[in-house]
Coordinates of C-alpha atoms and ligand atoms in Angstrom, one line a residue:
M29 CA -23.8 -34.0 -1.2
T30 CA -22.8 -30.5 0.2
D31 CA -18.7 -31.6 0.4
R32 CA -17.0 -30.5 4.1
F33 CA -13.6 -29.0 4.9
D34 CA -11.6 -27.8 7.8
I35 CA -11.1 -24.3 6.3
V36 CA -13.4 -23.0 3.7
V37 CA -11.7 -19.6 2.7
I38 CA -13.4 -16.6 1.2
G39 CA -11.5 -14.4 -1.1
A40 CA -8.2 -15.0 -2.4
G41 CA -6.3 -11.7 -2.0
P42 CA -3.1 -12.0 -0.5
A43 CA -4.8 -12.5 2.9
G44 CA -6.9 -14.9 2.1
Y45 CA -4.9 -17.0 -0.3
T46 CA -1.6 -16.8 2.3
A47 CA -4.1 -17.8 5.0
A48 CA -5.5 -20.9 2.3
I49 CA -1.5 -22.0 1.7
R50 CA -0.6 -21.8 5.3
A51 CA -3.7 -23.8 6.5
A52 CA -3.1 -26.7 4.0
Q53 CA 0.6 -27.1 4.5
L54 CA -0.1 -27.3 8.4
G55 CA -2.4 -30.4 7.2
L56 CA -5.9 -29.3 6.7
K57 CA -8.2 -29.9 3.8
V58 CA -8.4 -26.3 2.7
A59 CA -11.1 -24.3 0.0
C60 CA -11.1 -21.4 -1.1
V61 CA -13.3 -19.1 -3.3
D62 CA -12.2 -16.1 -5.2
A63 CA -15.3 -14.2 -7.1
W64 CA -11.9 -11.8 -9.4
R65 CA -12.5 -12.3 -12.8
D66 CA -9.6 -11.2 -15.4
T67 CA -10.8 -8.7 -18.6
A68 CA -10.7 -11.8 -20.5
G69 CA -13.4 -13.1 -18.0
A70 CA -11.2 -15.8 -16.9
P71 CA -11.0 -16.2 -13.1
A72 CA -8.1 -15.2 -11.7
L73 CA -6.8 -15.7 -8.2
G74 CA -4.4 -12.6 -6.0
G75 CA -7.7 -10.6 -5.1
T76 CA -6.9 -6.6 -5.8
C77 CA -2.8 -6.2 -4.8
L78 CA -2.3 -9.1 -7.7
N79 CA -4.4 -8.1 -10.3
A80 CA -5.3 -4.2 -9.6
G81 CA -3.1 -3.2 -6.9
C82 CA 0.3 -3.3 -5.5
I83 CA 1.6 -5.3 -8.5
P84 CA 0.4 -3.1 -11.9
S85 CA 1.1 -0.5 -10.0
K86 CA 5.0 -1.2 -9.7
A87 CA 5.0 -2.7 -13.0
L88 CA 3.8 0.8 -13.8
L89 CA 6.4 2.9 -11.9
E90 CA 9.2 0.9 -12.3
T91 CA 8.6 1.8 -15.7
S92 CA 7.7 4.8 -15.7
E93 CA 10.8 5.7 -13.3
L94 CA 12.9 4.1 -15.8
F95 CA 12.0 6.5 -18.4
V96 CA 12.7 9.2 -16.9
Q97 CA 16.6 8.3 -15.4
A98 CA 16.9 7.6 -19.2
R99 CA 15.1 11.3 -20.2
D100 CA 16.4 13.2 -17.5
H101 CA 19.1 11.8 -15.9
G102 CA 20.7 10.1 -18.2
P103 CA 22.7 12.3 -19.8
A104 CA 24.1 13.8 -16.2
H105 CA 25.2 10.1 -16.6
G106 CA 27.6 10.1 -19.8
L107 CA 24.1 8.8 -21.9
K108 CA 22.8 10.1 -24.9
F109 CA 19.9 9.3 -26.8
K110 CA 19.1 10.2 -30.8
E111 CA 15.4 9.4 -29.9
L112 CA 13.7 8.4 -26.8
S113 CA 10.3 7.1 -27.2
L114 CA 7.1 6.1 -24.8
D115 CA 5.2 3.0 -26.4
L116 CA 3.1 3.2 -23.9
A117 CA 0.9 0.1 -25.3
A118 CA 4.5 -2.1 -24.5
M119 CA 4.3 -0.7 -21.7
Q120 CA 1.0 -2.2 -20.6
A121 CA 1.9 -5.7 -22.2
H122 CA 4.7 -5.3 -19.9
K123 CA 2.3 -5.0 -17.2
D124 CA -0.6 -7.4 -18.0
K125 CA 2.4 -10.1 -18.2
V126 CA 3.7 -9.6 -14.6
V127 CA 0.0 -9.8 -13.7
S128 CA -1.1 -12.5 -14.9
D129 CA 2.3 -14.5 -14.3
L130 CA 1.8 -13.9 -10.6
T131 CA -1.8 -14.9 -10.8
R132 CA -1.4 -18.0 -12.1
G133 CA 1.7 -18.8 -9.5
I134 CA -1.5 -18.6 -7.3
A135 CA -3.1 -21.4 -9.3
T136 CA 0.0 -23.0 -9.4
L137 CA 0.3 -22.9 -5.5
F138 CA -3.1 -24.1 -5.2
K139 CA -2.7 -26.8 -6.8
A140 CA 0.0 -27.3 -5.4
H141 CA -0.5 -27.4 -2.2
G142 CA -4.1 -29.4 -2.9
I143 CA -6.6 -26.4 -2.3
A144 CA -9.6 -27.1 -4.0
S145 CA -9.7 -23.6 -5.9
I146 CA -13.3 -22.2 -6.3
P147 CA -14.6 -20.1 -8.5
G148 CA -18.1 -18.3 -8.1
R149 CA -19.0 -15.0 -5.3
G150 CA -19.0 -16.6 -1.6
K151 CA -21.6 -16.5 1.3
L152 CA -21.7 -16.8 5.1
L153 CA -24.8 -18.9 5.8
P154 CA -25.8 -19.9 9.3
K155 CA -23.7 -22.8 10.7
N156 CA -20.1 -22.4 9.1
V157 CA -21.9 -23.3 6.0
V158 CA -21.0 -21.9 2.8
E159 CA -22.9 -21.0 -0.4
I160 CA -21.1 -20.5 -3.6
T161 CA -22.9 -18.8 -6.8
G162 CA -20.9 -18.5 -9.9
A163 CA -21.7 -20.9 -13.2
S164 CA -23.6 -23.2 -10.2
T165 CA -24.9 -23.0 -6.6
Q166 CA -23.0 -25.1 -3.9
R167 CA -23.0 -25.2 0.0
L168 CA -19.4 -26.1 1.4
E169 CA -19.7 -27.1 4.7
A170 CA -16.7 -26.0 7.1
E171 CA -15.2 -26.4 10.1
H172 CA -13.9 -22.6 10.2
V173 CA -15.0 -19.5 7.4
I174 CA -11.7 -17.9 6.7
L175 CA -13.6 -14.2 5.8
A176 CA -11.4 -12.3 3.3
S177 CA -13.0 -10.7 0.8
G178 CA -10.8 -7.2 0.8
S179 CA -12.5 -3.4 -0.1
T180 CA -13.4 -1.7 -3.3
P181 CA -12.4 1.9 -3.8
V182 CA -15.0 4.9 -2.8
N183 CA -17.4 6.1 -4.6
L184 CA -17.5 9.8 -3.9
K185 CA -21.2 12.0 -4.8
S186 CA -19.0 14.2 -5.9
A187 CA -17.5 12.5 -8.5
P188 CA -19.5 9.7 -9.5
F189 CA -16.7 7.2 -11.0
D190 CA -18.2 6.7 -15.0
G191 CA -15.1 4.6 -16.0
E192 CA -14.5 6.2 -19.3
R193 CA -13.6 10.0 -17.8
I194 CA -14.3 9.5 -13.6
V195 CA -12.2 6.7 -12.5
D196 CA -11.2 4.7 -9.7
S197 CA -7.8 3.6 -9.6
Q198 CA -7.7 0.5 -11.0
A199 CA -9.2 2.0 -14.4
A200 CA -6.9 4.2 -13.9
L201 CA -3.5 1.3 -14.7
E202 CA -5.3 0.8 -17.8
F203 CA -5.1 4.5 -19.4
R204 CA -4.1 3.6 -23.0
E205 CA -3.0 7.3 -23.6
V206 CA -1.0 9.4 -21.5
P207 CA -3.7 12.3 -20.4
R208 CA -3.2 15.6 -21.2
R209 CA -3.9 16.9 -18.3
L210 CA -5.0 14.7 -15.4
G211 CA -6.9 15.2 -11.9
I212 CA -6.7 13.5 -9.0
I213 CA -8.5 13.9 -6.2
G214 CA -7.1 12.6 -2.9
A215 CA -3.5 13.0 -2.6
G216 CA -3.2 9.9 -0.2
V217 CA -0.6 6.9 -1.4
I218 CA -2.9 5.9 -4.4
G219 CA -2.6 9.6 -5.7
L220 CA 0.9 10.0 -5.5
E221 CA 1.8 7.1 -6.8
L222 CA -0.4 7.2 -9.9
G223 CA -0.4 11.0 -9.9
S224 CA 3.5 9.8 -10.3
V225 CA 3.5 7.3 -13.0
W226 CA 1.5 9.9 -15.3
R227 CA 3.6 13.0 -14.7
R228 CA 6.9 11.4 -15.2
L229 CA 5.1 9.9 -18.9
G230 CA 4.3 13.3 -20.1
A231 CA 0.4 14.6 -18.2
E232 CA 0.0 17.3 -15.8
V233 CA -0.8 16.8 -12.6
V234 CA -3.2 18.0 -10.0
L235 CA -3.8 16.2 -7.1
L236 CA -6.9 17.9 -5.2
E237 CA -7.4 17.0 -1.3
A238 CA -9.7 17.8 1.1
Q239 CA -6.8 17.9 4.4
E240 CA -5.1 20.9 5.0
T241 CA -2.2 18.2 6.0
F242 CA -0.3 16.6 3.6
L243 CA -0.1 12.3 4.2
S244 CA -0.8 12.8 7.5
M245 CA 0.2 9.3 9.1
A246 CA 3.4 9.9 8.3
D247 CA 6.4 12.2 10.1
E248 CA 5.8 15.5 10.0
Q249 CA 9.9 16.1 8.5
I250 CA 9.7 13.6 6.3
V251 CA 6.0 14.6 4.7
R252 CA 8.0 18.4 4.4
E253 CA 10.8 17.1 2.1
A254 CA 8.2 15.0 0.4
L255 CA 6.3 17.7 -0.2
K256 CA 9.5 20.3 -1.0
Q257 CA 10.6 16.9 -4.0
F258 CA 6.9 16.2 -5.4
T259 CA 6.4 20.2 -5.6
A260 CA 9.9 20.0 -7.6
Q261 CA 8.4 16.8 -10.2
G262 CA 6.1 18.9 -11.2
L263 CA 3.3 17.6 -8.9
D264 CA 0.8 20.3 -8.0
I265 CA -0.8 19.0 -5.0
R266 CA -3.4 21.4 -3.7
L267 CA -4.8 21.0 0.3
G268 CA -7.4 22.1 1.8
A269 CA -9.5 21.4 -1.3
R270 CA -12.9 20.0 -1.1
V271 CA -14.0 19.0 -4.2
L272 CA -18.4 20.3 -4.7
E273 CA -19.2 18.5 -8.6
S274 CA -17.4 16.9 -11.2
K275 CA -18.9 17.2 -14.6
A276 CA -17.9 15.2 -17.4
E277 CA -17.9 16.0 -20.8
K278 CA -17.1 14.0 -23.8
N279 CA -13.3 14.6 -23.9
A280 CA -12.7 16.3 -20.2
V281 CA -13.3 16.4 -16.7
T282 CA -14.3 19.9 -15.4
V283 CA -14.1 20.0 -11.4
R284 CA -15.4 22.1 -9.2
Y285 CA -13.9 22.6 -5.4
Q286 CA -13.8 25.3 -2.5
S287 CA -10.2 26.0 -1.2
K288 CA -9.2 28.6 1.2
E289 CA -8.9 31.4 -2.0
G290 CA -13.2 30.4 -2.4
E291 CA -14.5 28.4 -5.2
R292 CA -12.3 27.0 -8.2
Q293 CA -12.2 24.9 -11.5
E294 CA -10.4 22.4 -12.7
S295 CA -10.5 21.2 -16.2
V296 CA -8.8 17.2 -17.1
D297 CA -8.8 14.3 -19.4
R298 CA -9.6 12.6 -17.1
L299 CA -10.1 12.3 -13.4
I300 CA -9.0 9.7 -10.4
V301 CA -10.9 9.3 -7.4
A302 CA -8.2 8.0 -5.0
V303 CA -9.9 8.9 -1.3
G304 CA -9.9 5.5 0.4
R305 CA -11.4 2.4 0.2
R306 CA -13.9 0.4 1.9
P307 CA -14.7 -3.4 2.9
S308 CA -15.5 -5.5 0.8
T309 CA -18.8 -6.9 2.9
D310 CA -22.0 -6.7 0.4
G311 CA -23.7 -10.0 0.4
L312 CA -20.8 -11.5 2.2
F313 CA -22.6 -13.3 5.1
A314 CA -27.4 -14.2 5.5
E315 CA -28.0 -11.6 8.5
E316 CA -29.4 -14.7 10.0
T317 CA -25.1 -15.2 10.8
G318 CA -26.0 -12.5 13.5
L319 CA -21.6 -11.6 11.7
L320 CA -21.2 -8.1 13.3
L321 CA -19.3 -5.5 12.0
D322 CA -17.6 -1.9 13.7
E323 CA -19.0 1.5 13.4
W324 CA -16.9 2.6 10.2
G325 CA -18.5 -1.5 8.3
F326 CA -14.8 -3.3 9.3
V327 CA -15.9 -6.9 10.6
H328 CA -15.2 -6.7 14.0
V329 CA -12.5 -8.5 15.1
D330 CA -10.6 -9.0 18.5
E331 CA -6.4 -9.2 18.3
H332 CA -5.9 -12.6 16.7
C333 CA -8.9 -11.6 13.9
Q334 CA -11.7 -13.4 15.7
T335 CA -14.7 -12.5 15.1
N336 CA -17.4 -12.9 17.2
L337 CA -18.9 -16.1 15.8
P338 CA -17.8 -19.1 16.8
N339 CA -15.0 -20.7 14.6
V340 CA -15.1 -17.5 12.0
H341 CA -12.3 -15.5 11.6
A342 CA -11.9 -12.0 9.0
I343 CA -8.5 -11.0 7.7
G344 CA -7.0 -8.2 5.3
D345 CA -8.2 -5.1 4.3
L346 CA -12.0 -6.5 5.8
V347 CA -10.3 -5.8 9.0
R348 CA -9.4 -3.0 11.5
G349 CA -5.9 -2.0 10.6
P350 CA -3.9 -0.2 7.6
M351 CA -5.3 -1.7 3.9
L352 CA -2.1 -3.5 3.4
A353 CA -1.4 -6.8 1.8
H354 CA 2.0 -7.6 4.0
K355 CA -0.5 -6.7 7.0
G356 CA -3.2 -9.2 5.1
M357 CA -0.6 -12.3 4.3
E358 CA 0.8 -12.1 8.2
E359 CA -2.8 -11.7 9.6
G360 CA -3.2 -15.0 7.0
V361 CA -0.5 -16.7 8.6
M362 CA -1.4 -16.4 12.5
V363 CA -5.1 -17.1 11.8
A364 CA -4.3 -20.5 9.9
E365 CA -1.4 -21.4 12.4
R366 CA -4.5 -20.2 15.3
I367 CA -7.0 -22.5 14.0
A368 CA -4.6 -25.7 13.7
G369 CA -3.6 -25.4 16.8
R370 CA -0.5 -22.3 18.0
E371 CA -0.4 -19.9 19.7
S372 CA 0.6 -17.1 16.9
N373 CA 0.5 -13.8 17.0
M374 CA 0.9 -10.5 15.2
N375 CA 2.9 -7.7 16.0
Y376 CA 1.3 -4.6 14.6
D377 CA 3.3 -2.0 16.2
L378 CA 5.7 -3.1 14.0
V379 CA 4.1 -3.2 10.3
P380 CA 5.7 -0.9 7.4
A381 CA 4.8 1.5 5.2
V382 CA 6.0 2.4 2.2
I383 CA 5.3 4.4 -0.5
Y384 CA 6.7 3.7 -4.1
T385 CA 7.1 7.4 -5.0
Q386 CA 10.3 9.1 -6.1
P387 CA 12.4 9.4 -3.0
E388 CA 10.5 6.4 -2.1
I389 CA 9.2 7.2 1.3
A390 CA 9.0 4.3 4.1
W391 CA 8.4 3.9 8.0
V392 CA 7.6 1.4 10.8
G393 CA 7.3 2.2 14.4
K394 CA 6.0 5.9 15.9
T395 CA 6.4 9.4 14.6
E396 CA 8.1 12.4 16.0
Q397 CA 5.1 13.8 16.7
G398 CA 2.9 10.8 17.8
L399 CA 6.7 10.4 20.5
K400 CA 5.7 14.2 21.4
A401 CA 2.2 13.7 21.7
A402 CA 2.9 10.9 24.3
G403 CA 5.5 12.3 26.0
I404 CA 8.1 9.9 25.3
A405 CA 11.3 11.4 25.8
H406 CA 13.3 10.5 22.8
R407 CA 16.8 11.0 20.7
V408 CA 17.0 11.3 17.2
G409 CA 19.3 10.3 14.4
V410 CA 19.6 11.9 10.7
F411 CA 21.7 11.1 8.5
P412 CA 21.4 12.8 4.5
F413 CA 21.3 10.3 0.6
A414 CA 23.7 13.8 -0.2
A415 CA 26.5 12.2 2.4
N416 CA 26.1 8.4 1.3
G417 CA 28.9 7.6 -1.3
R418 CA 26.4 5.5 -3.0
A419 CA 22.7 7.6 -4.1
R420 CA 25.9 9.6 -4.9
A421 CA 27.2 7.7 -7.6
M422 CA 23.1 6.6 -8.5
G423 CA 22.6 10.9 -8.8
Q424 CA 19.7 10.1 -6.8
T425 CA 20.5 12.9 -3.6
G426 CA 17.4 13.7 -2.3
G427 CA 16.3 12.6 1.4
F428 CA 17.4 11.4 4.6
V429 CA 17.2 8.8 7.2
K430 CA 16.1 9.5 10.8
I431 CA 15.6 7.4 13.5
L432 CA 14.1 7.7 16.9
A433 CA 15.3 6.0 20.1
D434 CA 14.3 6.0 23.7
T435 CA 16.5 8.6 25.6
H436 CA 16.5 5.9 28.6
S437 CA 17.1 2.7 26.8
D438 CA 18.1 4.1 23.5
R439 CA 15.0 0.6 22.4
V440 CA 14.8 2.3 18.8
L441 CA 11.2 3.3 19.0
G442 CA 10.4 4.6 14.8
V443 CA 12.5 4.9 11.4
H444 CA 11.7 7.1 9.3
L445 CA 13.4 7.0 5.4
I446 CA 12.8 8.9 2.3
G447 CA 15.1 8.7 -0.4
P448 CA 16.4 6.5 -2.8
G449 CA 15.2 2.5 -2.0
C450 CA 14.1 2.9 1.3
S451 CA 11.1 0.3 0.2
E452 CA 14.0 -2.3 1.3
L453 CA 16.1 -0.1 3.7
V454 CA 13.0 -0.1 6.1
A455 CA 12.8 -4.3 6.2
S456 CA 16.4 -4.1 8.1
A457 CA 14.8 -0.9 10.2
A458 CA 11.9 -3.9 10.7
L459 CA 14.0 -6.8 11.2
A460 CA 16.6 -4.8 14.3
M461 CA 12.7 -3.6 15.5
S462 CA 11.7 -6.4 15.9
F463 CA 14.7 -8.1 17.3
G464 CA 13.7 -5.1 20.2
A465 CA 17.4 -3.7 18.9
A466 CA 18.9 -0.8 20.5
S467 CA 19.9 2.0 18.3
E468 CA 23.6 0.9 19.5
D469 CA 22.8 -2.5 18.2
I470 CA 22.1 -1.0 15.1
R471 CA 26.0 1.1 15.2
L472 CA 27.3 -2.0 16.5
T473 CA 26.4 -3.3 13.4
L474 CA 28.8 -3.7 10.4
F475 CA 27.1 -2.6 7.0
A476 CA 28.8 -3.3 4.0
H477 CA 30.8 -0.1 1.6
P478 CA 29.6 1.5 -0.5
T479 CA 25.4 0.7 -0.4
L480 CA 22.9 2.6 0.9
S481 CA 21.9 0.4 3.9
E482 CA 25.4 3.1 5.3
A483 CA 22.5 5.6 5.8
L484 CA 21.1 3.7 8.3
H485 CA 24.0 2.7 10.3
E486 CA 25.1 7.1 10.2
A487 CA 21.5 7.2 11.2
S488 CA 22.3 5.2 14.1
L489 CA 26.0 7.1 14.8
A490 CA 23.8 10.4 14.6
V491 CA 21.5 9.0 17.6
T492 CA 24.9 10.4 19.7
G493 CA 25.9 12.2 17.3
Q494 CA 28.5 9.8 15.9
A495 CA 27.9 10.1 12.7
I496 CA 31.5 9.5 10.6
H497 CA 30.2 11.4 7.4
L498 CA 28.5 14.9 8.4
A499 CA 30.7 17.4 8.5
Q500 CA 29.1 19.1 11.7
P501 CA 28.1 15.6 14.6
R502 CA 25.6 16.4 16.2
R503 CA 26.0 16.2 19.8
A504 CA 24.0 14.0 21.8
K505 CA 21.3 15.2 23.6
P506 CA 21.0 15.1 26.9
Ligands
FAD8 P1 -8.8 -7.9 -1.9 O1 -6.6 -8.8 -2.1 O2 -8.5 -6.8 -2.0 O3 -9.0 -9.8 -2.2 C1 -9.9 -10.0 -1.6 C2 -10.3 -11.0 -2.6 O4 -11.6 -11.5 -2.3 C3 -10.4 -10.2 -4.4 O5 -10.1 -10.9 -5.1 C4 -12.4 -10.2 -4.8 O6 -12.9 -10.6 -5.7 C5 -12.8 -11.5 -3.2 N1 -14.1 -11.8 -3.1 C6 -14.7 -10.3 -2.1 N2 -15.9 -10.6 -2.4 C7 -16.1 -11.9 -2.7 C8 -17.2 -13.1 -2.2 N3 -18.4 -12.7 -1.7 N4 -16.7 -14.5 -2.2 C9 -15.5 -14.6 -3.2 N5 -14.2 -13.6 -3.6 C10 -14.8 -12.3 -2.6 N6 -0.5 -2.4 -0.1 C11 0.7 -3.0 0.1 O7 1.0 -3.4 0.5 N7 1.3 -2.8 -0.9 C12 0.9 -1.8 -2.4 O8 2.2 -1.0 -2.7 C13 -0.1 -1.3 -2.6 N8 -0.1 -1.2 -3.8 C14 -1.8 -1.1 -4.2 C15 -1.9 -0.3 -5.7 C16 -3.6 0.1 -5.3 C17 -4.1 0.7 -7.0 C18 -4.3 -0.4 -4.6 C19 -5.3 -0.5 -4.8 C20 -3.7 -1.1 -2.6 C21 -2.9 -1.0 -3.4 N9 -2.2 -2.2 -2.3 C22 -1.0 -2.1 -1.6 C23 -3.3 -2.5 -1.1 C24 -3.2 -3.9 -1.3 O9 -3.8 -4.3 -2.4 C25 -4.4 -4.8 0.1 O10 -4.0 -4.1 1.3 C26 -4.3 -5.7 -0.4 O11 -4.7 -6.4 -1.9 C27 -5.4 -6.6 0.7 O12 -5.8 -7.4 0.2 P2 -7.3 -8.8 0.7 O13 -6.4 -9.7 0.4 O14 -7.4 -8.3 2.4 O15 -8.3 -8.2 0.0
NAD9 P1 -5.9 7.1 1.7 O1 -6.5 7.1 3.2 O2 -4.2 6.6 1.0 O3 -5.6 8.6 1.4 C1 -6.7 9.4 0.6 C2 -6.7 10.7 0.1 O4 -7.7 11.3 0.1 C3 -6.2 10.7 2.4 O5 -5.3 11.3 1.7 C4 -7.7 12.0 2.3 O6 -8.1 13.3 3.4 C5 -8.5 12.4 0.7 N1 -9.7 12.4 0.4 C6 -10.1 10.9 1.4 N2 -11.6 12.0 1.1 C7 -11.7 13.6 0.4 C8 -11.9 14.0 -0.7 N3 -13.9 14.1 -0.5 N4 -11.7 15.1 -1.7 C9 -10.2 15.2 -1.3 N5 -9.5 14.0 -0.8 C10 -10.0 13.1 0.0 O7 -6.2 5.8 0.6 P2 -5.6 5.6 -1.4 O8 -5.2 6.3 -1.9 O9 -7.2 6.1 -1.6 O10 -5.7 3.8 -1.1 C11 -6.5 3.1 -0.2 C12 -5.8 2.3 0.0 O11 -4.7 1.5 -0.8 C13 -4.2 2.5 1.7 O12 -5.5 2.3 2.7 C14 -3.2 2.2 1.0 O13 -2.7 2.0 2.5 C15 -3.5 1.5 0.3 N6 -2.0 1.2 -0.7 C16 -1.4 1.0 -0.5 C17 -0.1 0.7 -1.0 C18 1.4 1.4 -0.8 O14 1.8 0.7 0.3 N7 2.2 1.8 -1.5 C19 -0.5 1.7 -2.4 C20 -1.9 1.9 -2.9 C21 -2.9 2.1 -1.7

């Protein structure tokens, strides 16, 4: 007999598990099918984010930053260590424990919400039947199906993964020794975060980026500051570098690439390929369903994540928009609520972005170059962390907060941050913007002293040239 559910979710990453939990909260009978296996071969919920993305990378970033703080900044704080050494195996064990605690946490949440968690590979068949291939093959009938199968790393012909010397981001989280010299193709978010981890632990890091521009999605003023600080940290970022060929040998990889100066060659111990991710649609649906993909291979959806098939939604990395866990989670909530009959929507203009380097980079809303291109008159308020008491106490004075406000309405159109704690500060900006705040609303809000968040307050004052802790207050632009 075929089991019948109100909703079958395919994929238990942040998008899928959130949709499953929200739907169960709303009283629906839910099953969630997921194919992920941990290194021991056991099913593990949480998808890329928990198992091989957000969480393990942040555990490694956190530990490596502690190491740098102690090694490079301890003496300035009066802390002296006779000997500071790295136990990489212990660092990896810490990361693995963070991951397994959280993936088990999702299993507990599924149980608590009465969600049927089914290990295996799901395939959408016509009439909303989901076939699951695992230990055995079974079929589920569903009133609604939510596709949430996520994404996988893009493979380059000029640097094919071999799992040993030429690796993807997942394998790069598992290195058992610090590479002496590490090559990374792609100076995007993964390249910068993982490059930072291994640089902090002592590797020489070379990033080969095909584009002439660095971090083209971020505000240009932030990008200039980031490039300056990353270069000072020893990240060797080479723009306009097109990889032609990579050859893995026993102990090294030789990478040949084209740059403005001509053809160049680099020898590295390991090479990480981080040139983006592609939606996971292989084997996800039977041709006869008629499910429509867009020209980039994402499942085609409308603004409510409805596919071209009745009662079939798709969410997360599988569909258009930024490949971010919180974007997928929010889509999961929206879709579950809409299925339950609520009129939920999502504001795609206010998805915050964070790069967890040091300094952290974060933003929400429009960039200054975007506003200029669109011809939108705006005022700019910038406040540097060098003038913030808390940042000085921390010894982390690089970077600034920048607020862009509409000249006529004063409404905040974008907030861009680079510096300490910016991954947390951006939440205040997103909150303000989601209420349609003007820069004056932030100006009239009390911020505790001494906190990093005062830099956000001062940036709002700077929009009209009223920042208190700037030696040369800017005059408001007409
Ligand atoms: P996924 O998390 O990819 O989950 C999809 C799940 O579906 C997987 O478990 C997969 O095995 C399963 N699946 C696939 N096909 C099938 C099938 N046919 N049947 C059953 N199961 C299937 N984002 C952030 O917001 N912040 C970060 O700090 C961040 N850091 C990252 C660091 C790294 C190194 C990487 C690689 C990514 C990072 N991301 C981060 C991106 C984030 O991981 C993704 O945006 C997020 O995981 C997407 O969620 P999802 O649920 O759509 O898909
Ligand atoms: P990305 O899009 O951030 O960066 C890829 C970079 O590779 C780009 O700069 C691109 O120009 C470059 N590139 C592409 N082809 C190239 C080539 N042939 N040679 C050299 N460079 C090339 O992608 P990513 O870093 O792989 O990350 C994948 C996704 O995961 C991103 O969409 C990101 O949103 C998500 N992610 C998010 C976080 C976070 O939120 N902090 C962290 C990691 C990953």
